[in-house]
Short mmCIF file of C-alpha atoms in Angstrom, two decimals:
data_model
loop_
_atom_site.label_atom_id
_atom_site.label_comp_id
_atom_site.label_asym_id
_atom_site.label_seq_id
_atom_site.Cartn_x
_atom_site.Cartn_y
_atom_site.Cartn_z
CA MET A 1 -61.95 -41.84 -122.18
CA ALA A 2 -60.59 -42.40 -118.69
CA GLY A 3 -59.44 -39.51 -116.54
CA ARG A 4 -60.77 -36.00 -116.16
CA LEU A 5 -61.84 -33.69 -118.93
CA SER A 6 -59.68 -30.64 -119.50
CA TRP A 7 -61.51 -27.42 -118.54
CA PRO A 8 -62.10 -26.04 -122.08
CA VAL A 9 -63.79 -29.28 -123.03
CA ALA A 10 -65.88 -29.24 -119.85
CA VAL A 11 -66.95 -25.64 -120.42
CA ALA A 12 -67.87 -26.22 -124.05
CA ALA A 13 -69.82 -29.34 -123.12
CA GLY A 14 -71.63 -27.38 -120.40
CA ILE A 15 -72.60 -24.63 -122.87
CA ALA A 16 -73.80 -27.22 -125.35
CA LEU A 17 -75.95 -28.82 -122.69
CA ALA A 18 -77.38 -25.41 -121.75
CA VAL A 19 -78.25 -24.76 -125.40
CA LEU A 20 -80.24 -27.97 -125.45
CA VAL A 21 -81.92 -27.73 -122.06
CA LEU A 22 -82.51 -24.05 -121.31
CA PRO A 23 -85.12 -23.25 -124.00
CA PRO A 24 -87.55 -26.00 -122.99
CA ALA A 25 -86.88 -25.11 -119.35
CA ALA A 26 -87.78 -21.49 -120.05
CA LEU A 27 -90.99 -22.64 -121.71
CA VAL A 28 -91.96 -24.60 -118.63
CA LEU A 29 -91.01 -21.77 -116.25
CA ARG A 30 -92.74 -19.02 -118.21
CA ALA A 31 -95.90 -21.03 -118.85
CA PRO A 32 -99.12 -19.38 -117.60
CA TRP A 33 -99.97 -22.40 -115.46
CA ALA A 34 -102.95 -20.78 -113.74
CA ASP A 35 -104.65 -19.90 -117.02
CA LEU A 36 -103.72 -23.15 -118.69
CA PRO A 37 -107.09 -24.93 -118.32
CA GLU A 38 -108.88 -21.94 -119.85
CA LEU A 39 -106.30 -21.58 -122.65
CA LEU A 40 -106.40 -25.26 -123.57
CA ALA A 41 -110.19 -25.27 -123.61
CA ARG A 42 -110.37 -22.58 -126.29
CA GLU A 43 -112.09 -23.47 -129.52
CA SER A 44 -109.04 -22.53 -131.62
CA VAL A 45 -106.73 -24.67 -129.48
CA ILE A 46 -108.97 -27.72 -129.49
CA GLN A 47 -109.46 -27.36 -133.22
CA ALA A 48 -105.71 -27.33 -133.84
CA LEU A 49 -105.19 -30.18 -131.38
CA VAL A 50 -107.77 -32.44 -132.99
CA LEU A 51 -106.53 -31.60 -136.49
CA SER A 52 -102.91 -32.24 -135.55
CA PHE A 53 -103.52 -35.60 -133.90
CA ALA A 54 -105.85 -36.77 -136.65
CA THR A 55 -103.48 -35.82 -139.47
CA ALA A 56 -100.35 -37.10 -137.71
CA THR A 57 -102.07 -40.41 -136.96
CA LEU A 58 -103.19 -40.78 -140.55
CA ALA A 59 -99.73 -39.81 -141.81
CA THR A 60 -98.16 -42.43 -139.52
CA ALA A 61 -100.55 -45.09 -140.80
CA ILE A 62 -99.68 -44.22 -144.41
CA CYS A 63 -95.97 -44.25 -143.56
CA LEU A 64 -96.36 -47.73 -142.04
CA VAL A 65 -98.17 -49.11 -145.07
CA LEU A 66 -95.71 -47.61 -147.55
CA GLY A 67 -92.58 -47.44 -145.42
CA VAL A 68 -92.26 -51.03 -144.24
CA PRO A 69 -92.06 -52.36 -147.82
CA LEU A 70 -89.59 -49.61 -148.71
CA ALA A 71 -87.50 -50.57 -145.67
CA ALA A 72 -87.58 -54.19 -146.82
CA LEU A 73 -86.38 -53.08 -150.25
CA LEU A 74 -83.63 -50.99 -148.69
CA ALA A 75 -82.49 -53.88 -146.47
CA ARG A 76 -82.49 -56.18 -149.50
CA ALA A 77 -80.51 -53.58 -151.47
CA ALA A 78 -77.47 -54.44 -149.35
CA ASP A 79 -76.53 -56.96 -152.08
CA TRP A 80 -77.11 -54.53 -154.95
CA PRO A 81 -74.37 -52.86 -157.03
CA THR A 82 -73.07 -49.66 -155.46
CA LEU A 83 -74.71 -47.06 -157.68
CA PRO A 84 -78.38 -48.07 -157.52
CA ARG A 85 -77.97 -48.82 -153.83
CA ARG A 86 -76.66 -45.32 -153.13
CA VAL A 87 -79.28 -43.65 -155.32
CA LEU A 88 -82.03 -45.48 -153.45
CA ARG A 89 -80.61 -44.55 -150.06
CA ALA A 90 -80.13 -40.92 -151.11
CA ALA A 91 -83.73 -40.73 -152.31
CA VAL A 92 -84.98 -41.86 -148.91
CA THR A 93 -82.65 -39.42 -147.16
CA VAL A 94 -83.75 -36.34 -149.16
CA PRO A 95 -86.57 -35.25 -146.80
CA LEU A 96 -84.19 -35.47 -143.84
CA VAL A 97 -81.71 -32.97 -145.28
CA LEU A 98 -84.10 -30.84 -147.30
CA PRO A 99 -85.51 -27.71 -145.58
CA PRO A 100 -89.23 -28.50 -145.08
CA VAL A 101 -90.23 -25.26 -146.84
CA VAL A 102 -88.43 -26.47 -149.95
CA GLY A 103 -90.35 -29.72 -149.69
CA GLY A 104 -93.58 -27.73 -149.46
CA ILE A 105 -92.76 -25.66 -152.54
CA ALA A 106 -91.80 -28.81 -154.43
CA MET A 107 -95.09 -30.50 -153.53
CA LEU A 108 -96.96 -27.38 -154.60
CA LEU A 109 -95.22 -27.49 -157.97
CA LEU A 110 -96.04 -31.17 -158.42
CA LEU A 111 -99.59 -31.20 -157.10
CA GLY A 112 -100.70 -27.58 -157.65
CA ARG A 113 -103.29 -26.75 -160.29
CA ARG A 114 -100.67 -26.30 -162.94
CA GLY A 115 -98.38 -29.07 -161.73
CA PRO A 116 -97.99 -32.22 -163.85
CA ILE A 117 -99.95 -34.41 -161.43
CA GLY A 118 -102.14 -31.71 -159.91
CA ARG A 119 -103.57 -30.76 -163.34
CA LEU A 120 -104.48 -34.38 -164.10
CA LEU A 121 -106.13 -34.82 -160.70
CA GLU A 122 -108.23 -31.72 -161.35
CA GLU A 123 -109.14 -32.64 -164.93
CA TRP A 124 -109.96 -36.27 -164.26
CA PHE A 125 -111.42 -36.23 -160.76
CA GLY A 126 -112.05 -32.56 -160.01
CA VAL A 127 -109.72 -32.88 -157.03
CA THR A 128 -107.47 -30.07 -155.82
CA VAL A 129 -104.89 -31.08 -153.27
CA PRO A 130 -103.12 -27.93 -152.04
CA PHE A 131 -104.59 -26.08 -149.06
CA THR A 132 -106.68 -29.05 -147.92
CA THR A 133 -106.41 -31.37 -144.92
CA GLY A 134 -105.14 -33.97 -147.39
CA ALA A 135 -102.26 -31.64 -148.21
CA VAL A 136 -101.40 -31.47 -144.48
CA VAL A 137 -101.20 -35.27 -144.36
CA LEU A 138 -99.12 -35.44 -147.56
CA ALA A 139 -96.66 -32.87 -146.21
CA GLN A 140 -96.36 -34.86 -142.98
CA VAL A 141 -95.83 -38.12 -144.84
CA PHE A 142 -93.10 -36.50 -146.95
CA VAL A 143 -91.06 -35.29 -143.99
CA SER A 144 -91.63 -38.24 -141.64
CA LEU A 145 -91.37 -41.24 -143.96
CA PRO A 146 -87.55 -41.52 -143.72
CA PHE A 147 -87.73 -41.85 -139.92
CA LEU A 148 -89.92 -44.90 -140.23
CA VAL A 149 -88.02 -46.40 -143.15
CA PHE A 150 -84.61 -46.16 -141.49
CA ALA A 151 -85.85 -47.48 -138.14
CA VAL A 152 -87.46 -50.51 -139.75
CA GLU A 153 -84.53 -51.08 -142.09
CA GLY A 154 -82.17 -51.12 -139.10
CA ALA A 155 -84.36 -53.69 -137.37
CA LEU A 156 -84.55 -55.85 -140.49
CA ARG A 157 -80.79 -55.78 -140.94
CA SER A 158 -79.96 -56.60 -137.35
CA ALA A 159 -82.45 -59.47 -137.26
CA ASP A 160 -80.14 -62.39 -138.02
CA ARG A 161 -81.51 -64.08 -141.10
CA ARG A 162 -80.16 -67.37 -139.83
CA THR A 163 -82.73 -67.35 -137.03
CA GLU A 164 -85.27 -67.79 -139.84
CA LEU A 165 -83.28 -70.71 -141.23
CA ALA A 166 -83.02 -72.24 -137.76
CA ALA A 167 -86.79 -71.95 -137.41
CA ALA A 168 -87.26 -73.72 -140.74
CA THR A 169 -85.06 -76.65 -139.67
CA LEU A 170 -87.28 -76.91 -136.58
CA GLY A 171 -90.35 -77.43 -138.73
CA ALA A 172 -91.69 -73.89 -139.08
CA SER A 173 -93.52 -73.14 -142.33
CA ARG A 174 -92.83 -69.85 -144.11
CA TRP A 175 -95.82 -68.23 -142.46
CA GLN A 176 -94.77 -69.57 -139.03
CA VAL A 177 -91.25 -68.26 -139.54
CA PHE A 178 -92.70 -64.82 -140.22
CA ARG A 179 -95.22 -64.99 -137.38
CA PHE A 180 -92.98 -66.45 -134.65
CA VAL A 181 -89.52 -65.21 -135.59
CA THR A 182 -89.30 -62.36 -138.11
CA LEU A 183 -92.20 -60.30 -136.83
CA PRO A 184 -91.28 -60.40 -133.11
CA LEU A 185 -87.70 -59.53 -133.99
CA VAL A 186 -88.55 -56.47 -136.07
CA ALA A 187 -91.65 -55.33 -134.16
CA PRO A 188 -89.71 -53.08 -131.76
CA GLY A 189 -88.07 -51.35 -134.72
CA VAL A 190 -91.43 -50.86 -136.43
CA ALA A 191 -92.92 -49.46 -133.22
CA ALA A 192 -90.00 -47.11 -132.67
CA GLY A 193 -90.15 -45.97 -136.27
CA ALA A 194 -93.89 -45.33 -136.00
CA VAL A 195 -93.45 -43.24 -132.86
CA LEU A 196 -90.62 -41.17 -134.36
CA CYS A 197 -92.68 -40.76 -137.50
CA PHE A 198 -95.68 -39.59 -135.46
CA THR A 199 -93.71 -36.99 -133.50
CA ARG A 200 -92.07 -35.68 -136.65
CA ALA A 201 -95.47 -35.42 -138.34
CA LEU A 202 -96.95 -33.70 -135.31
CA GLY A 203 -94.22 -31.07 -135.34
CA GLU A 204 -94.34 -30.46 -139.09
CA PHE A 205 -94.48 -26.73 -139.92
CA GLY A 206 -92.57 -25.55 -143.00
CA ALA A 207 -93.86 -27.93 -145.65
CA THR A 208 -97.37 -27.75 -144.21
CA ILE A 209 -97.72 -23.97 -144.20
CA THR A 210 -96.26 -23.77 -147.72
CA PHE A 211 -98.27 -26.56 -149.27
CA ALA A 212 -101.42 -26.55 -147.12
CA GLY A 213 -101.61 -23.02 -145.76
CA SER A 214 -103.23 -22.08 -142.47
CA LEU A 215 -107.00 -22.42 -142.62
CA PRO A 216 -108.47 -22.79 -139.12
CA GLY A 217 -109.90 -26.26 -138.62
CA VAL A 218 -108.71 -27.39 -142.04
CA THR A 219 -104.96 -26.99 -142.23
CA ARG A 220 -104.00 -24.99 -139.13
CA THR A 221 -102.11 -27.58 -137.07
CA LEU A 222 -100.68 -27.12 -133.56
CA PRO A 223 -97.27 -25.74 -134.62
CA ILE A 224 -98.85 -23.29 -137.06
CA ALA A 225 -101.48 -22.20 -134.56
CA SER A 226 -98.75 -21.72 -131.98
CA TYR A 227 -96.66 -19.61 -134.35
CA LEU A 228 -99.60 -17.42 -135.33
CA ALA A 229 -100.79 -16.98 -131.74
CA MET A 230 -97.34 -15.69 -130.82
CA GLN A 231 -98.16 -12.44 -132.68
CA SER A 232 -101.54 -11.86 -131.05
CA ASP A 233 -101.82 -13.87 -127.84
CA PRO A 234 -98.47 -15.13 -126.49
CA ASP A 235 -100.09 -17.01 -123.62
CA GLU A 236 -102.07 -19.14 -126.03
CA ALA A 237 -98.94 -19.71 -128.08
CA ILE A 238 -97.09 -20.89 -124.98
CA ALA A 239 -99.95 -23.20 -124.03
CA LEU A 240 -99.85 -24.76 -127.50
CA ALA A 241 -96.08 -25.08 -127.37
CA LEU A 242 -96.38 -26.73 -123.97
CA LEU A 243 -98.72 -29.30 -125.44
CA LEU A 244 -96.20 -30.18 -128.12
CA LEU A 245 -93.41 -30.33 -125.56
CA ALA A 246 -95.48 -32.68 -123.39
CA VAL A 247 -95.94 -35.07 -126.31
CA SER A 248 -92.19 -35.04 -126.98
CA VAL A 249 -91.36 -35.78 -123.35
CA ILE A 250 -93.84 -38.65 -123.24
CA VAL A 251 -92.30 -40.11 -126.39
CA LEU A 252 -88.79 -39.70 -125.03
CA LEU A 253 -89.68 -41.47 -121.77
CA GLY A 254 -91.53 -44.20 -123.61
CA LEU A 255 -88.74 -44.95 -126.04
CA ARG A 256 -85.87 -44.37 -123.66
CA ASP A 257 -83.38 -47.22 -123.65
CA ARG A 258 -85.02 -49.71 -125.89
CA TRP A 259 -85.32 -48.09 -129.23
CA LEU A 260 -83.58 -44.75 -129.44
CA PRO A 261 -79.92 -45.61 -129.95
CA GLY A 262 -78.86 -42.14 -128.79
CA VAL A 263 -80.75 -42.31 -125.50
CA ARG A 264 -79.43 -45.57 -124.11
CA ALA A 265 -78.20 -45.01 -120.59
CA MET B 1 -97.24 -86.46 -138.04
CA THR B 2 -96.98 -88.36 -134.76
CA ASP B 3 -99.00 -87.06 -131.87
CA ALA B 4 -96.87 -88.72 -129.24
CA ALA B 5 -94.95 -86.00 -127.43
CA ALA B 6 -91.26 -86.01 -128.19
CA ARG B 7 -89.32 -87.51 -125.32
CA PRO B 8 -85.59 -87.62 -124.87
CA ASP B 9 -85.65 -91.38 -124.33
CA ALA B 10 -87.93 -92.25 -127.23
CA ALA B 11 -85.35 -93.82 -129.47
CA GLY B 12 -86.65 -96.32 -131.97
CA PRO B 13 -84.74 -97.86 -134.86
CA ARG B 14 -83.19 -95.00 -136.81
CA PRO B 15 -82.56 -94.68 -140.54
CA ALA B 16 -79.20 -94.01 -142.19
CA LEU B 17 -78.28 -90.84 -144.06
CA HIS B 18 -77.18 -91.10 -147.67
CA ALA B 19 -75.76 -87.84 -148.93
CA ASP B 20 -74.44 -87.13 -152.40
CA VAL B 21 -74.32 -83.39 -152.72
CA VAL B 22 -72.89 -80.90 -155.19
CA VAL B 23 -73.35 -77.25 -154.25
CA SER B 24 -71.66 -74.05 -155.34
CA ARG B 25 -70.62 -71.26 -153.06
CA GLY B 26 -69.29 -68.31 -155.01
CA ASP B 27 -66.55 -69.68 -157.25
CA LEU B 28 -66.12 -72.87 -155.27
CA GLU B 29 -67.93 -76.02 -156.30
CA ILE B 30 -68.29 -78.43 -153.41
CA ALA B 31 -68.91 -82.12 -153.98
CA ALA B 32 -69.16 -84.75 -151.27
CA ALA B 33 -70.79 -88.17 -151.11
CA PHE B 34 -71.03 -90.26 -147.97
CA ASP B 35 -73.29 -92.56 -145.97
CA VAL B 36 -73.73 -92.25 -142.24
CA VAL B 37 -75.34 -95.04 -140.24
CA PRO B 38 -76.93 -94.51 -136.83
CA ARG B 39 -74.63 -94.66 -133.80
CA HIS B 40 -71.53 -94.13 -135.95
CA PRO B 41 -71.14 -90.35 -136.23
CA LEU B 42 -69.08 -88.93 -139.06
CA ALA B 43 -66.79 -85.92 -138.67
CA VAL B 44 -66.30 -83.73 -141.74
CA ILE B 45 -62.95 -82.10 -141.19
CA GLY B 46 -61.06 -79.57 -143.26
CA PRO B 47 -59.47 -76.13 -143.41
CA ASN B 48 -61.51 -72.92 -143.24
CA GLY B 49 -63.38 -72.24 -146.46
CA ALA B 50 -63.27 -75.85 -147.63
CA GLY B 51 -67.05 -75.93 -147.88
CA LYS B 52 -67.81 -78.04 -144.80
CA SER B 53 -70.72 -75.90 -143.59
CA SER B 54 -72.14 -75.73 -147.13
CA VAL B 55 -72.40 -79.52 -147.14
CA LEU B 56 -74.48 -79.41 -143.94
CA SER B 57 -76.65 -76.57 -145.30
CA ALA B 58 -77.28 -78.59 -148.45
CA ILE B 59 -78.32 -81.67 -146.47
CA ALA B 60 -80.62 -79.55 -144.32
CA GLY B 61 -82.17 -77.99 -147.42
CA LEU B 62 -81.03 -74.44 -146.68
CA VAL B 63 -79.11 -74.14 -149.96
CA PRO B 64 -80.17 -75.79 -153.22
CA LEU B 65 -78.25 -78.72 -154.68
CA GLU B 66 -76.53 -78.25 -158.03
CA SER B 67 -76.87 -81.96 -158.42
CA GLY B 68 -76.91 -85.13 -156.38
CA ARG B 69 -79.45 -86.27 -153.83
CA VAL B 70 -80.03 -86.72 -150.15
CA ARG B 71 -81.91 -89.68 -148.67
CA ILE B 72 -82.80 -90.66 -145.13
CA GLY B 73 -83.39 -94.40 -145.13
CA THR B 74 -85.56 -94.88 -148.20
CA ARG B 75 -87.02 -91.35 -148.00
CA THR B 76 -85.73 -89.04 -150.72
CA LEU B 77 -85.43 -85.41 -149.67
CA ASP B 78 -85.04 -83.86 -153.13
CA GLY B 79 -87.07 -80.68 -153.36
CA LEU B 80 -88.34 -80.91 -149.78
CA PRO B 81 -88.15 -77.61 -147.85
CA PRO B 82 -86.09 -77.64 -144.63
CA GLU B 83 -89.18 -77.77 -142.42
CA ARG B 84 -90.22 -81.13 -143.85
CA ARG B 85 -86.86 -82.91 -143.80
CA ARG B 86 -86.71 -83.87 -140.12
CA ILE B 87 -83.07 -82.93 -139.94
CA GLY B 88 -81.80 -81.20 -136.82
CA LEU B 89 -79.09 -78.61 -137.37
CA VAL B 90 -77.05 -77.06 -134.57
CA PHE B 91 -75.48 -73.88 -135.94
CA GLN B 92 -71.91 -72.88 -135.24
CA ASP B 93 -72.90 -70.03 -132.94
CA TYR B 94 -76.19 -71.74 -132.04
CA VAL B 95 -78.52 -69.02 -133.43
CA LEU B 96 -80.98 -69.26 -130.56
CA PHE B 97 -84.12 -67.16 -130.82
CA PRO B 98 -83.14 -64.02 -128.92
CA HIS B 99 -86.74 -63.04 -128.15
CA LEU B 100 -87.70 -66.38 -126.61
CA THR B 101 -86.83 -67.86 -123.22
CA VAL B 102 -84.81 -71.04 -122.92
CA ARG B 103 -88.04 -72.96 -122.39
CA ASP B 104 -89.68 -71.47 -125.49
CA ASN B 105 -86.54 -72.05 -127.56
CA VAL B 106 -86.60 -75.73 -126.62
CA ALA B 107 -90.38 -75.87 -127.12
CA PHE B 108 -90.19 -74.20 -130.54
CA ALA B 109 -90.52 -77.27 -132.75
CA THR B 110 -93.42 -78.68 -130.72
CA ARG B 111 -95.04 -75.26 -130.72
CA MET B 112 -94.99 -75.28 -134.53
CA ARG B 113 -97.09 -78.44 -134.48
CA GLY B 114 -99.55 -77.47 -131.78
CA GLY B 115 -100.58 -75.22 -128.93
CA ARG B 116 -98.33 -73.22 -126.69
CA THR B 117 -99.28 -74.89 -123.42
CA ALA B 118 -98.70 -78.40 -124.72
CA ALA B 119 -95.39 -77.32 -126.25
CA ARG B 120 -94.17 -75.82 -122.98
CA ALA B 121 -95.07 -78.98 -121.11
CA ALA B 122 -93.35 -81.14 -123.72
CA ALA B 123 -90.17 -79.12 -123.24
CA ASP B 124 -89.88 -80.15 -119.59
CA PRO B 125 -88.14 -83.51 -120.03
CA TRP B 126 -85.63 -81.90 -122.40
CA LEU B 127 -84.90 -79.10 -119.98
CA GLU B 128 -84.37 -81.69 -117.24
CA ARG B 129 -82.09 -83.87 -119.28
CA TYR B 130 -79.87 -81.02 -120.39
CA GLY B 131 -79.68 -79.44 -116.95
CA LEU B 132 -81.56 -76.41 -118.24
CA ALA B 133 -84.52 -76.46 -115.84
CA PRO B 134 -83.04 -73.74 -113.60
CA LEU B 135 -82.45 -71.57 -116.68
CA ALA B 136 -85.88 -72.11 -118.26
CA GLY B 137 -86.95 -68.48 -117.82
CA ARG B 138 -83.75 -66.90 -119.08
CA TYR B 139 -83.16 -65.34 -122.47
CA PRO B 140 -80.28 -66.41 -124.75
CA ALA B 141 -78.37 -63.19 -124.06
CA GLU B 142 -78.14 -64.26 -120.41
CA LEU B 143 -76.50 -67.63 -121.10
CA SER B 144 -72.89 -68.75 -121.11
CA GLY B 145 -71.49 -70.42 -124.21
CA GLY B 146 -71.85 -73.89 -122.74
CA GLN B 147 -75.42 -73.21 -121.67
CA ALA B 148 -76.29 -71.85 -125.11
CA GLN B 149 -74.89 -75.01 -126.68
CA ARG B 150 -77.08 -77.16 -124.45
CA VAL B 151 -80.13 -75.12 -125.43
CA ALA B 152 -79.28 -75.38 -129.12
CA LEU B 153 -78.88 -79.14 -128.88
CA ALA B 154 -82.04 -79.61 -126.81
CA ARG B 155 -83.96 -77.38 -129.22
CA ALA B 156 -82.79 -79.42 -132.22
CA LEU B 157 -83.42 -82.82 -130.63
CA ALA B 158 -86.83 -81.86 -129.23
CA ALA B 159 -87.93 -81.61 -132.87
CA GLU B 160 -87.40 -85.41 -133.09
CA PRO B 161 -85.07 -85.25 -136.07
CA GLU B 162 -84.01 -88.44 -137.82
CA VAL B 163 -80.59 -87.00 -138.55
CA LEU B 164 -78.50 -84.59 -136.50
CA LEU B 165 -76.03 -82.13 -138.03
CA LEU B 166 -73.58 -80.21 -135.86
CA ASP B 167 -71.67 -77.28 -137.37
CA GLU B 168 -68.45 -76.56 -135.46
CA PRO B 169 -70.21 -77.20 -132.16
CA MET B 170 -67.16 -76.33 -130.05
CA SER B 171 -65.88 -73.24 -131.79
CA ALA B 172 -68.09 -70.74 -129.94
CA LEU B 173 -66.96 -72.05 -126.54
CA ASP B 174 -64.19 -70.74 -124.32
CA VAL B 175 -61.11 -72.93 -124.41
CA GLU B 176 -61.38 -73.79 -120.69
CA VAL B 177 -64.78 -75.42 -121.01
CA ARG B 178 -64.22 -77.17 -124.33
CA ALA B 179 -62.96 -80.48 -122.99
CA GLU B 180 -65.83 -80.77 -120.54
CA MET B 181 -68.47 -79.77 -123.09
CA ARG B 182 -66.98 -82.16 -125.62
CA THR B 183 -67.49 -85.08 -123.24
CA GLU B 184 -71.01 -83.92 -122.49
CA LEU B 185 -71.84 -83.49 -126.17
CA ALA B 186 -70.48 -86.96 -126.93
CA THR B 187 -72.90 -88.36 -124.36
CA HIS B 188 -75.85 -86.56 -125.88
CA VAL B 189 -74.94 -87.60 -129.41
CA ARG B 190 -74.74 -91.21 -128.24
CA GLU B 191 -78.14 -90.92 -126.55
CA PHE B 192 -79.64 -89.42 -129.70
CA GLY B 193 -78.65 -92.60 -131.48
CA GLY B 194 -79.48 -91.45 -135.00
CA ALA B 195 -77.21 -90.66 -137.93
CA THR B 196 -75.00 -87.73 -136.95
CA VAL B 197 -72.65 -85.56 -139.01
CA LEU B 198 -70.39 -83.05 -137.36
CA VAL B 199 -68.28 -80.41 -139.01
CA THR B 200 -65.06 -79.42 -137.30
CA HIS B 201 -61.47 -78.46 -137.93
CA SER B 202 -60.30 -80.08 -134.72
CA PRO B 203 -59.07 -83.70 -134.63
CA ALA B 204 -59.81 -83.65 -130.89
CA ASP B 205 -63.50 -83.03 -131.61
CA ALA B 206 -63.47 -85.73 -134.24
CA ALA B 207 -61.82 -88.20 -131.87
CA ALA B 208 -64.29 -87.55 -129.07
CA LEU B 209 -67.47 -87.30 -131.09
CA ALA B 210 -67.11 -89.36 -134.25
CA ASP B 211 -66.22 -92.86 -135.38
CA SER B 212 -64.83 -91.89 -138.74
CA VAL B 213 -63.58 -88.87 -140.56
CA LEU B 214 -64.09 -87.38 -144.00
CA VAL B 215 -61.54 -84.78 -145.07
CA LEU B 216 -62.81 -81.95 -147.27
CA GLU B 217 -60.31 -79.60 -148.92
CA ALA B 218 -61.32 -76.86 -151.38
CA GLY B 219 -64.64 -78.54 -152.02
CA ARG B 220 -63.27 -82.03 -152.66
CA VAL B 221 -63.06 -85.12 -150.47
CA THR B 222 -59.38 -85.93 -150.12
CA GLN B 223 -59.49 -88.76 -147.61
CA ARG B 224 -61.85 -90.81 -145.47
CA GLY B 225 -61.36 -93.34 -142.73
CA THR B 226 -60.82 -93.53 -138.99
CA LEU B 227 -58.38 -91.14 -137.35
CA ASP B 228 -55.96 -94.05 -136.94
CA GLU B 229 -56.15 -94.80 -140.64
CA LEU B 230 -55.50 -91.13 -141.40
CA ARG B 231 -52.51 -91.13 -139.08
CA ALA B 232 -51.12 -94.27 -140.69
CA ALA B 233 -51.29 -92.81 -144.20
CA PRO B 234 -52.17 -89.12 -144.46
CA ALA B 235 -53.28 -88.45 -148.02
CA THR B 236 -52.45 -84.75 -148.21
CA PRO B 237 -50.10 -82.26 -146.54
CA TYR B 238 -53.14 -80.72 -144.84
CA VAL B 239 -54.07 -84.01 -143.16
CA GLU B 240 -50.49 -84.46 -142.02
CA ARG B 241 -50.26 -80.93 -140.58
CA MET B 242 -53.63 -81.17 -138.90
CA LEU B 243 -52.80 -84.46 -137.16
CA ALA B 244 -49.35 -83.20 -136.17
CA ALA B 245 -50.80 -80.02 -134.68
CA SER B 246 -53.28 -81.99 -132.60
CA ALA B 247 -50.53 -84.23 -131.20
CA ASP B 248 -49.12 -81.29 -129.24
#
């Protein structure tokens, strides 16, 4: 790629960059900075903030517990026959390509009162899932799990298995191999996956509003609160949006070169 | 488990290696039997894919034996996991721990037996001997090929192995530094003083590092002897070609 870009390429690249950068810039410029402390101190805002961070944190924890083993399975599947390997990979990819609203409707059909699992839960335990805080967490887990799984799988694959063999020839027991070699080698991937998973869960909107609704303090998360406020009180909506933007920027700066392959300078 | 810290100069009487291994790798069955006595290193030489590395992996316990047995002195290694065999293995491309400094790589084996501080201190004489002291704080990604080889060797020998296995130790090095590193490696192998097996496809490596040669082709031993004996009567076309190529 030596030499200068031809002008059509340069112009198109410039427009693309503007598409990416101008909207967040407008948000920052148009923000009601003076009123921000008052806006952020509002009951409705704090409620949404607390709910969002609590549910996204719980969703991330669940993704870690379930996703790391799934990533291990996926990494192991490299030696499987083609068909089951592709089916497995496609299954993990579904939430990435599926519109979140579709995911929400699907979860409603599965876990709603008349759904195959939802009916059993209600009959056996008297539990209804949809339109609860639990439904918020489930929706977040559904959309964010692939981020964690693929990040950890990548780390597991790139960790040279022979380093584990080398450790064994140097006297390391199986546990020591895991503790001193495998874990330190995959930890950055697990951390990166958890952070991506958390941000995706925090931003979840479509599946949440479909499956969990918008009950203040129960299922009304930051993105939903922001969307609703836009109709009645744009300043509050902007304040909420700014909060979400701030989290994204912090994550971007934190992950920068080490873990996000696309953001390596 | 000895508590005495491993030292580079702590060479007592060393046992011999008796290997009689049959392993399979894909469709290829590899069978090789040989004894190696201390101070008389053996070079296993052969074309790519002959199964040379598999023989080393089998001795080190990294792949299971189909049949046969491995002994060090009178100690039988059958069924022992790699971590209890006391066999040092230097991998072809060294496989250093990328997340550990040079010092912690060399200290790894001692660290597995005790505390971190003691292990780091025990690494010092090894770092000195291999000229690695100035590099102690570096990570493997910051090393040249020759430096990485020194670390790999120091790391393996700091574990106080009874037997040392070297898998193509020169192949990851730039051609310009090979001759120099070969001489250096020969010195270290001599100082180690235990039974040593080296895998190579280069007669020059075999000449510099080993006393005798075992030729492995397609999983079978086709000839054994000194390089001179091979030259006098090459048993297969491969041996003939290999020796002719090295004469250039």
